[in-house]
Short mmCIF file of C-alpha atoms in Angstrom, two decimals:
data_model
loop_
_atom_site.label_atom_id
_atom_site.label_comp_id
_atom_site.label_asym_id
_atom_site.label_seq_id
_atom_site.Cartn_x
_atom_site.Cartn_y
_atom_site.Cartn_z
CA UNK A 1 0.00 0.00 0.00
CA UNK A 2 2.04 2.99 1.12
CA UNK A 3 5.58 3.13 -0.19
CA UNK A 4 8.09 4.98 1.95
CA UNK A 5 11.42 5.85 0.36
CA UNK A 6 13.80 7.28 2.91
CA UNK A 7 17.12 5.77 1.95
CA UNK A 8 19.23 5.66 -1.19
CA UNK A 9 18.18 3.04 -3.75
CA UNK A 10 20.47 0.14 -4.38
CA UNK A 11 22.38 0.39 -1.11
CA UNK A 12 23.88 -2.94 -0.10
CA UNK A 13 24.35 -4.02 3.50
CA UNK A 14 26.30 -7.01 4.77
CA UNK A 15 25.12 -9.06 7.71
CA UNK A 16 21.68 -7.86 7.11
CA UNK A 17 18.45 -9.05 7.63
CA UNK A 18 16.12 -10.59 5.52
CA UNK A 19 13.76 -8.31 5.72
CA UNK A 20 10.56 -7.36 4.84
CA UNK A 21 10.62 -4.05 3.29
CA UNK A 22 7.64 -5.04 1.37
CA UNK A 23 4.87 -2.55 1.75
CA UNK A 24 3.57 -1.04 -1.43
CA UNK A 25 1.79 -1.59 -4.70
CA UNK A 26 3.50 -3.96 -7.05
CA UNK A 27 4.05 -3.49 -10.74
CA UNK A 28 4.10 -6.31 -13.22
CA UNK A 29 7.53 -7.56 -14.04
CA UNK A 30 8.01 -8.70 -17.61
CA UNK A 31 11.15 -10.75 -17.43
CA UNK A 32 13.31 -11.22 -20.45
CA UNK A 33 16.74 -12.54 -21.21
CA UNK A 34 18.46 -15.81 -20.55
CA UNK A 35 18.60 -17.66 -17.27
CA UNK A 36 21.68 -17.18 -15.18
CA UNK A 37 23.40 -18.92 -12.31
CA UNK A 38 21.51 -16.86 -9.75
CA UNK A 39 22.97 -15.25 -6.65
CA UNK A 40 26.31 -15.99 -5.07
CA UNK A 41 25.42 -18.46 -2.36
CA UNK A 42 27.66 -21.45 -2.36
CA UNK A 43 29.68 -20.59 -5.49
CA UNK A 44 32.90 -20.45 -3.51
CA UNK A 45 31.96 -23.08 -0.96
CA UNK A 46 30.73 -20.51 1.55
CA UNK A 47 27.18 -20.14 2.82
CA UNK A 48 26.37 -16.75 1.35
CA UNK A 49 22.84 -15.66 0.55
CA UNK A 50 21.94 -12.67 -1.62
CA UNK A 51 18.61 -10.93 -1.02
CA UNK A 52 16.95 -7.99 -2.74
CA UNK A 53 14.19 -6.21 -0.86
CA UNK A 54 11.95 -3.53 -2.37
CA UNK A 55 11.46 -0.49 -0.19
CA UNK A 56 13.93 1.78 1.55
CA UNK A 57 12.19 2.79 4.75
CA UNK A 58 14.94 3.52 7.27
CA UNK A 59 13.05 2.07 10.23
CA UNK A 60 12.71 -1.25 8.43
CA UNK A 61 16.30 -1.22 7.26
CA UNK A 62 17.53 -0.65 10.82
CA UNK A 63 15.36 -3.46 12.18
CA UNK A 64 16.50 -5.91 9.55
CA UNK A 65 20.13 -4.87 9.55
CA UNK A 66 20.71 -4.57 13.27
CA UNK A 67 18.45 -7.28 14.66
CA UNK A 68 16.86 -9.81 12.32
CA UNK A 69 19.69 -10.76 9.97
CA UNK A 70 22.39 -10.98 12.65
CA UNK A 71 20.21 -13.46 14.53
CA UNK A 72 19.73 -15.59 11.41
CA UNK A 73 23.47 -15.50 10.71
CA UNK A 74 24.26 -16.50 14.27
CA UNK A 75 21.88 -19.45 14.10
CA UNK A 76 23.01 -20.70 10.70
CA UNK A 77 26.59 -19.52 10.25
CA UNK A 78 25.57 -18.09 6.90
CA UNK A 79 26.31 -14.64 5.53
CA UNK A 80 23.37 -12.66 4.22
CA UNK A 81 23.91 -9.80 1.78
CA UNK A 82 20.84 -7.61 1.39
CA UNK A 83 20.30 -4.92 -1.21
CA UNK A 84 17.48 -2.46 -0.63
CA UNK A 85 15.92 -1.18 -3.85
CA UNK A 86 13.35 1.55 -4.38
CA UNK A 87 9.97 0.17 -5.37
CA UNK A 88 10.10 2.20 -8.56
CA UNK A 89 13.36 0.51 -9.57
CA UNK A 90 12.84 -3.08 -8.46
CA UNK A 91 11.29 -4.43 -11.68
CA UNK A 92 13.86 -2.79 -13.95
CA UNK A 93 16.78 -3.93 -11.81
CA UNK A 94 15.47 -7.49 -11.59
CA UNK A 95 14.97 -7.59 -15.35
CA UNK A 96 18.57 -6.56 -15.89
CA UNK A 97 19.89 -8.96 -13.27
CA UNK A 98 18.03 -11.94 -14.72
CA UNK A 99 19.28 -11.10 -18.20
CA UNK A 100 22.86 -10.88 -16.89
CA UNK A 101 22.62 -14.00 -14.72
CA UNK A 102 23.22 -12.00 -11.54
CA UNK A 103 19.76 -12.07 -9.99
CA UNK A 104 19.70 -12.59 -6.19
CA UNK A 105 18.89 -15.88 -4.49
CA UNK A 106 15.81 -14.33 -2.86
CA UNK A 107 13.88 -11.27 -3.92
CA UNK A 108 10.79 -9.49 -2.77
CA UNK A 109 7.88 -8.21 -4.81
CA UNK A 110 4.13 -7.84 -4.58
CA UNK A 111 1.67 -10.68 -5.20
CA UNK A 112 0.47 -9.07 -8.42
CA UNK A 113 3.84 -9.81 -10.04
CA UNK A 114 4.00 -13.48 -9.05
CA UNK A 115 2.25 -14.96 -12.07
CA UNK A 116 4.59 -13.16 -14.44
CA UNK A 117 7.62 -14.64 -12.68
CA UNK A 118 6.01 -18.06 -12.89
CA UNK A 119 5.26 -17.91 -16.60
CA UNK A 120 8.87 -16.91 -17.23
CA UNK A 121 10.23 -19.79 -15.08
CA UNK A 122 12.05 -17.41 -12.76
CA UNK A 123 10.97 -18.70 -9.35
CA UNK A 124 10.76 -22.00 -7.49
CA UNK A 125 7.64 -23.98 -6.73
CA UNK A 126 7.48 -23.96 -2.91
CA UNK A 127 4.66 -26.46 -2.39
CA UNK A 128 6.82 -29.26 -0.96
CA UNK A 129 8.63 -26.89 1.35
CA UNK A 130 5.39 -25.43 2.65
CA UNK A 131 4.00 -28.93 3.19
CA UNK A 132 7.06 -29.77 5.28
CA UNK A 133 6.29 -26.86 7.62
CA UNK A 134 3.59 -28.92 9.28
CA UNK A 135 -0.17 -28.68 9.52
CA UNK A 136 -0.21 -26.22 12.43
CA UNK A 137 2.04 -23.74 10.67
CA UNK A 138 0.07 -24.04 7.45
CA UNK A 139 -3.19 -23.41 9.28
CA UNK A 140 -1.71 -20.44 11.11
CA UNK A 141 -0.51 -18.94 7.81
CA UNK A 142 -3.46 -20.02 5.68
CA UNK A 143 -4.83 -16.56 4.86
CA UNK A 144 -1.45 -15.24 3.81
CA UNK A 145 -0.36 -18.36 1.92
CA UNK A 146 -3.30 -18.30 -0.44
CA UNK A 147 -2.23 -14.86 -1.64
CA UNK A 148 1.13 -16.19 -2.79
CA UNK A 149 -0.27 -18.96 -5.00
CA UNK A 150 -0.59 -19.18 -8.76
CA UNK A 151 -2.89 -21.92 -10.07
CA UNK A 152 -2.96 -23.36 -6.58
CA UNK A 153 0.83 -23.66 -6.33
CA UNK A 154 2.83 -21.71 -3.73
CA UNK A 155 5.49 -19.43 -5.20
CA UNK A 156 5.55 -16.35 -2.95
CA UNK A 157 5.68 -16.32 0.86
CA UNK A 158 3.88 -13.19 2.09
CA UNK A 159 5.45 -11.44 5.04
CA UNK A 160 2.54 -9.26 6.09
CA UNK A 161 -1.14 -8.79 5.44
CA UNK A 162 -2.73 -5.66 4.07
CA UNK A 163 -6.25 -4.43 3.71
CA UNK A 164 -8.90 -1.75 3.73
CA UNK A 165 -11.47 -1.25 6.48
CA UNK A 166 -13.63 1.71 7.45
CA UNK A 167 -12.46 4.00 10.24
CA UNK A 168 -15.09 6.27 11.81
CA UNK A 169 -15.44 9.17 14.22
CA UNK A 170 -17.58 7.93 17.12
CA UNK A 171 -18.21 11.47 18.37
CA UNK A 172 -19.57 12.48 14.96
CA UNK A 173 -21.93 9.49 15.14
CA UNK A 174 -23.22 10.59 18.53
CA UNK A 175 -23.70 14.18 17.40
CA UNK A 176 -25.72 12.97 14.39
CA UNK A 177 -27.97 10.84 16.59
CA UNK A 178 -26.32 7.56 15.54
CA UNK A 179 -25.09 4.85 17.88
CA UNK A 180 -21.27 4.57 17.63
CA UNK A 181 -21.43 1.23 19.45
CA UNK A 182 -23.59 -0.24 16.69
CA UNK A 183 -21.90 0.87 13.44
CA UNK A 184 -23.21 -0.21 10.03
CA UNK A 185 -22.81 -3.83 9.01
CA UNK A 186 -23.88 -3.38 5.38
CA UNK A 187 -23.00 -0.84 2.70
CA UNK A 188 -26.66 0.16 2.49
CA UNK A 189 -26.65 1.01 6.20
CA UNK A 190 -23.37 2.87 5.82
CA UNK A 191 -24.77 5.02 3.00
CA UNK A 192 -27.81 5.88 5.13
CA UNK A 193 -25.59 6.86 8.05
CA UNK A 194 -23.32 8.79 5.71
CA UNK A 195 -26.32 10.85 4.61
CA UNK A 196 -26.90 11.82 8.25
CA UNK A 197 -23.21 12.57 8.80
CA UNK A 198 -22.71 14.70 5.67
CA UNK A 199 -22.62 18.45 6.27
CA UNK A 200 -23.05 21.13 3.61
CA UNK A 201 -22.79 24.90 3.51
CA UNK A 202 -25.49 27.27 2.30
CA UNK A 203 -24.56 26.70 -1.33
CA UNK A 204 -24.88 22.93 -1.00
CA UNK A 205 -21.13 22.29 -1.05
CA UNK A 206 -20.08 19.41 1.15
CA UNK A 207 -17.99 20.63 4.08
CA UNK A 208 -17.86 17.27 5.84
CA UNK A 209 -18.08 14.06 3.86
CA UNK A 210 -20.17 11.41 5.51
CA UNK A 211 -17.94 8.76 3.95
CA UNK A 212 -14.83 8.70 1.79
CA UNK A 213 -13.51 5.79 -0.27
CA UNK A 214 -10.23 6.04 -2.22
CA UNK A 215 -11.14 7.37 -5.66
CA UNK A 216 -7.78 8.23 -7.19
CA UNK A 217 -6.02 6.22 -9.90
CA UNK A 218 -5.39 2.55 -9.02
CA UNK A 219 -6.81 2.95 -5.50
CA UNK A 220 -10.31 3.27 -6.96
CA UNK A 221 -9.93 -0.28 -8.32
CA UNK A 222 -9.26 -1.43 -4.78
CA UNK A 223 -12.32 0.44 -3.52
CA UNK A 224 -14.41 -1.14 -6.26
CA UNK A 225 -13.01 -4.55 -5.31
CA UNK A 226 -14.05 -3.98 -1.69
CA UNK A 227 -17.63 -3.23 -2.79
CA UNK A 228 -17.59 -6.06 -5.33
CA UNK A 229 -16.40 -8.64 -2.81
CA UNK A 230 -19.01 -7.40 -0.34
CA UNK A 231 -21.66 -8.01 -2.99
CA UNK A 232 -20.41 -11.57 -3.45
CA UNK A 233 -18.72 -10.88 -6.79
CA UNK A 234 -15.33 -11.79 -8.18
CA UNK A 235 -12.83 -10.19 -10.55
CA UNK A 236 -11.83 -13.17 -12.74
CA UNK A 237 -12.89 -16.78 -13.10
CA UNK A 238 -11.09 -19.60 -11.30
CA UNK A 239 -9.01 -20.38 -14.37
CA UNK A 240 -7.90 -16.77 -14.69
CA UNK A 241 -8.96 -16.73 -18.33
CA UNK A 242 -11.96 -14.40 -18.23
CA UNK A 243 -13.09 -11.38 -16.23
CA UNK A 244 -16.17 -11.73 -14.06
CA UNK A 245 -16.70 -8.22 -12.71
CA UNK A 246 -19.21 -7.20 -15.43
CA UNK A 247 -21.91 -8.99 -13.45
CA UNK A 248 -24.97 -8.13 -11.38
CA UNK A 249 -22.65 -7.96 -8.36
CA UNK A 250 -20.29 -5.67 -10.22
CA UNK A 251 -23.17 -3.46 -11.25
CA UNK A 252 -24.38 -3.22 -7.66
CA UNK A 253 -20.85 -2.38 -6.46
CA UNK A 254 -20.20 0.31 -9.07
CA UNK A 255 -23.65 1.85 -8.72
CA UNK A 256 -23.00 2.19 -5.00
CA UNK A 257 -19.53 3.65 -5.62
CA UNK A 258 -20.86 6.18 -8.13
CA UNK A 259 -23.74 7.12 -5.82
CA UNK A 260 -21.26 8.50 -3.32
CA UNK A 261 -20.69 11.38 -5.76
CA UNK A 262 -24.11 11.57 -7.45
CA UNK A 263 -27.15 13.74 -6.82
CA UNK A 264 -27.29 12.58 -3.19
CA UNK A 265 -23.53 12.86 -2.69
CA UNK A 266 -21.99 12.03 0.66
CA UNK A 267 -18.40 12.35 -0.57
CA UNK A 268 -16.46 15.41 -1.67
CA UNK A 269 -13.30 15.77 -3.76
CA UNK A 270 -13.65 12.93 -6.25
CA UNK A 271 -10.20 11.71 -7.30
CA UNK A 272 -8.38 13.28 -4.37
CA UNK A 273 -5.65 11.11 -2.84
CA UNK A 274 -6.39 11.38 0.86
CA UNK A 275 -4.81 7.98 1.57
CA UNK A 276 -1.28 9.30 1.19
CA UNK A 277 -1.79 12.66 2.86
CA UNK A 278 0.21 13.26 6.06
CA UNK A 279 -1.59 12.14 9.19
CA UNK A 280 -2.23 15.70 10.32
CA UNK A 281 -3.99 16.39 7.02
CA UNK A 282 -6.17 13.30 7.01
CA UNK A 283 -9.92 14.03 6.70
CA UNK A 284 -10.69 12.27 10.00
CA UNK A 285 -8.13 14.42 11.77
CA UNK A 286 -9.32 17.66 10.13
CA UNK A 287 -12.96 16.77 10.72
CA UNK A 288 -13.72 16.99 6.98
CA UNK A 289 -14.99 13.40 6.93
CA UNK A 290 -16.79 11.19 9.45
CA UNK A 291 -15.90 7.82 7.91
CA UNK A 292 -13.01 6.88 5.62
CA UNK A 293 -11.58 3.68 4.18
CA UNK A 294 -8.00 3.29 5.42
CA UNK A 295 -5.08 0.89 5.62
CA UNK A 296 -3.80 -0.10 9.08
CA UNK A 297 -0.53 1.83 9.09
CA UNK A 298 -2.28 5.15 8.36
CA UNK A 299 -5.02 4.35 10.86
CA UNK A 300 -2.40 4.23 13.58
CA UNK A 301 -0.86 7.49 12.41
CA UNK A 302 -4.30 9.11 12.40
CA UNK A 303 -4.92 8.01 15.97
CA UNK A 304 -1.54 9.37 17.00
CA UNK A 305 -2.30 12.68 15.27
CA UNK A 306 -5.73 12.99 16.91
CA UNK A 307 -5.43 11.42 20.36
CA UNK A 308 -8.50 13.25 21.66
CA UNK A 309 -10.81 11.85 19.00
CA UNK A 310 -12.77 8.64 19.56
CA UNK A 311 -11.80 6.86 16.34
CA UNK A 312 -12.86 3.25 15.77
CA UNK A 313 -12.62 0.54 13.10
CA UNK A 314 -15.62 -1.22 11.57
CA UNK A 315 -15.60 -4.91 10.66
CA UNK A 316 -15.78 -5.74 6.95
CA UNK A 317 -19.16 -4.91 5.41
CA UNK A 318 -21.44 -6.59 2.88
CA UNK A 319 -24.41 -5.67 0.78
CA UNK A 320 -27.70 -7.03 2.07
CA UNK A 321 -27.68 -10.77 1.65
CA UNK A 322 -23.93 -11.02 1.07
CA UNK A 323 -20.99 -12.12 3.13
CA UNK A 324 -18.70 -9.47 4.68
CA UNK A 325 -15.57 -8.89 2.64
CA UNK A 326 -12.99 -6.21 1.87
CA UNK A 327 -9.98 -5.68 -0.33
CA UNK A 328 -6.83 -7.06 1.27
CA UNK A 329 -5.10 -10.28 2.11
CA UNK A 330 -1.51 -11.16 1.46
CA UNK A 331 0.95 -8.32 1.23
CA UNK A 332 4.24 -8.40 -0.65
CA UNK A 333 6.58 -11.27 0.11
CA UNK A 334 9.65 -13.27 -0.85
CA UNK A 335 10.37 -15.59 -3.76
CA UNK A 336 13.32 -17.89 -4.46
CA UNK A 337 15.19 -17.54 -7.72
CA UNK A 338 14.85 -20.75 -9.75
CA UNK A 339 18.65 -20.59 -10.26
CA UNK A 340 19.53 -19.91 -6.62
CA UNK A 341 22.86 -21.55 -5.75
CA UNK A 342 21.52 -22.94 -2.46
CA UNK A 343 17.71 -23.17 -2.46
CA UNK A 344 17.72 -24.88 0.95
CA UNK A 345 19.55 -21.99 2.56
CA UNK A 346 17.23 -19.55 0.79
CA UNK A 347 14.21 -21.39 2.15
CA UNK A 348 15.64 -21.48 5.66
CA UNK A 349 15.92 -17.70 5.54
CA UNK A 350 12.29 -17.29 4.47
CA UNK A 351 11.14 -19.83 7.04
CA UNK A 352 13.07 -17.92 9.70
CA UNK A 353 11.30 -14.71 8.70
CA UNK A 354 7.96 -16.46 9.18
CA UNK A 355 8.64 -17.90 12.63
CA UNK A 356 6.14 -16.52 15.17
CA UNK A 357 8.62 -14.40 17.12
CA UNK A 358 10.45 -12.91 14.12
CA UNK A 359 7.27 -12.30 12.15
CA UNK A 360 5.69 -10.48 15.07
CA UNK A 361 8.88 -8.51 15.69
CA UNK A 362 8.93 -7.38 12.07
CA UNK A 363 5.29 -6.42 11.82
CA UNK A 364 5.39 -4.60 15.14
CA UNK A 365 8.44 -2.68 14.01
CA UNK A 366 6.82 -1.68 10.73
CA UNK A 367 3.22 -1.22 11.83
CA UNK A 368 1.86 -3.90 9.53
CA UNK A 369 -0.54 -6.81 10.02
CA UNK A 370 1.03 -10.12 11.08
CA UNK A 371 0.67 -13.04 8.68
CA UNK A 372 0.01 -15.56 11.45
CA UNK A 373 -3.50 -15.84 12.86
CA UNK A 374 -1.99 -16.73 16.24
CA UNK A 375 -0.47 -13.23 16.38
CA UNK A 376 -3.86 -12.11 17.62
CA UNK A 377 -2.67 -13.30 21.05
CA UNK A 378 0.54 -11.29 20.92
CA UNK A 379 1.02 -8.13 22.99
CA UNK A 380 1.43 -6.23 19.73
CA UNK A 381 -2.08 -7.13 18.59
CA UNK A 382 -3.71 -6.93 22.01
CA UNK A 383 -2.30 -3.45 22.59
CA UNK A 384 -3.44 -2.19 19.19
CA UNK A 385 -7.17 -2.01 18.49
CA UNK A 386 -6.32 -1.45 14.85
CA UNK A 387 -4.18 -4.54 14.41
CA UNK A 388 -6.69 -6.56 16.43
CA UNK A 389 -9.48 -5.40 14.13
CA UNK A 390 -7.61 -6.37 10.97
CA UNK A 391 -6.58 -9.74 12.38
CA UNK A 392 -10.18 -10.42 13.37
CA UNK A 393 -11.21 -9.68 9.78
CA UNK A 394 -8.34 -11.54 8.08
CA UNK A 395 -10.62 -14.29 6.79
CA UNK A 396 -12.80 -11.64 5.14
CA UNK A 397 -9.97 -9.97 3.21
CA UNK A 398 -9.87 -10.69 -0.52
CA UNK A 399 -6.90 -9.91 -2.77
CA UNK A 400 -6.59 -9.11 -6.43
CA UNK A 401 -5.98 -12.31 -8.42
CA UNK A 402 -2.50 -13.65 -9.15
CA UNK A 403 -2.90 -14.17 -12.90
CA UNK A 404 -0.61 -13.30 -15.77
CA UNK A 405 -1.44 -9.85 -17.07
CA UNK A 406 -3.39 -8.80 -13.98
CA UNK A 407 -1.82 -5.37 -13.67
CA UNK A 408 -2.83 -4.55 -17.26
CA UNK A 409 -6.33 -5.80 -16.45
CA UNK A 410 -6.41 -3.66 -13.34
CA UNK A 411 -5.39 -0.59 -15.30
CA UNK A 412 -8.05 -1.21 -17.93
CA UNK A 413 -10.70 -1.57 -15.23
CA UNK A 414 -9.42 1.46 -13.38
CA UNK A 415 -9.76 3.62 -16.49
CA UNK A 416 -13.40 2.63 -16.90
CA UNK A 417 -14.14 3.11 -13.22
CA UNK A 418 -12.93 6.69 -13.57
CA UNK A 419 -15.39 7.25 -16.42
CA UNK A 420 -18.29 5.88 -14.40
CA UNK A 421 -17.46 7.86 -11.27
CA UNK A 422 -17.23 11.08 -13.27
CA UNK A 423 -20.50 10.41 -15.07
CA UNK A 424 -18.83 10.20 -18.47
CA UNK A 425 -20.23 6.70 -19.02
CA UNK A 426 -22.90 4.59 -17.42
CA UNK A 427 -22.19 1.72 -15.05
CA UNK A 428 -23.08 -1.01 -17.56
CA UNK A 429 -21.08 0.58 -20.37
CA UNK A 430 -18.03 1.07 -18.16
CA UNK A 431 -18.05 -2.50 -16.88
CA UNK A 432 -18.68 -4.00 -20.32
CA UNK A 433 -15.86 -2.02 -21.94
CA UNK A 434 -13.50 -2.90 -19.10
CA UNK A 435 -14.43 -6.58 -19.42
CA UNK A 436 -13.83 -6.57 -23.17
CA UNK A 437 -10.36 -5.16 -22.72
CA UNK A 438 -9.62 -7.39 -19.75
CA UNK A 439 -10.62 -10.53 -21.64
CA UNK A 440 -8.27 -9.62 -24.49
CA UNK A 441 -5.40 -9.29 -22.03
CA UNK A 442 -6.22 -12.50 -20.20
CA UNK A 443 -6.64 -14.43 -23.45
CA UNK A 444 -3.32 -13.18 -24.79
CA UNK A 445 -1.57 -14.29 -21.61
CA UNK A 446 -3.50 -17.51 -21.09
#
């Protein structure tokens, strides 16, 4: 989701930690060139592991460099060399490294890129290794593991969860005559409450949005997915060969989304990127919105920026008759180069990162959602109402599909969503045109 770039791209650190600098939106990697030997581990008889991690947040780098990797090295006797790469550069640098035969043993990326690595034979099938983890571990990691699979096969090991839930101002609810202890459970109820929470000036201009959903480029696809999943819909079929969002569920989801800005608008500033605004400028902090969709890391920053406000998190919502669901699921994770010199050592590093203690230490240090369901019992989760809320909803989080060409499909859908939200095209037309383009992409990559 949010990408924080605080350090120089491409900086390499020895004795560093594996670590999970993996928060952000992934771009598709189209890999070309010939296969190489992969990494440096074991070439000279030493136990050396090369790792590339996308993201250069200094807090994460310090945690990985000073704590996590040294512990792994002490336990295994191996040497871990980590290179931290800006998210904007990771695909280009990996392309070049694969072409030159110098790609790292392990590299991180987002789930949306996994299928493209698979189709280009760049990463290892991890099914047998996951099976060897044991039933308890698999059950504890089940929600995250599914997000790293392509055609039912495990290729990516997610290191955190991500997602969207609604955060609301309990005091605003009370002032509007609503019960903050009984928040909406359906999108229909939320829209009704949003009507009561919306404030306008004498000219009819909204001064406080009753509800805000991300409506800027790319993020609006994630908002649509949240509504679609809550309506019981899907984005593509099980085979990943055809789109499925141009459906009655998709129509219901997009009609609801568009209604937020229609004649009975409850949302101001269509297209504005409030998600990435500083905490002090967030609508919930400024009082310019009563409910907003947010990711967990920003929720915590909002609470820190407005300690006197009674801010709470709603469970995932549904449309009437549907099952609760929201956009989310597995976050970015780690993959093993198919040409890694020592795949067993590479796996031991990933497995170490996913142990209960290390995983919790990482997610606590970075403010992300733990991948293990059992982390709900950790002090980190118990002391954070936000993390507890997301963990409680982990089974209701649904991710974008891991299919070849997905990012192009997403972009095609996003373009049509923009047309519908701005009233340039109707809901049916927008969904049908997006589906036509999506099916061409999926067919070409099938």
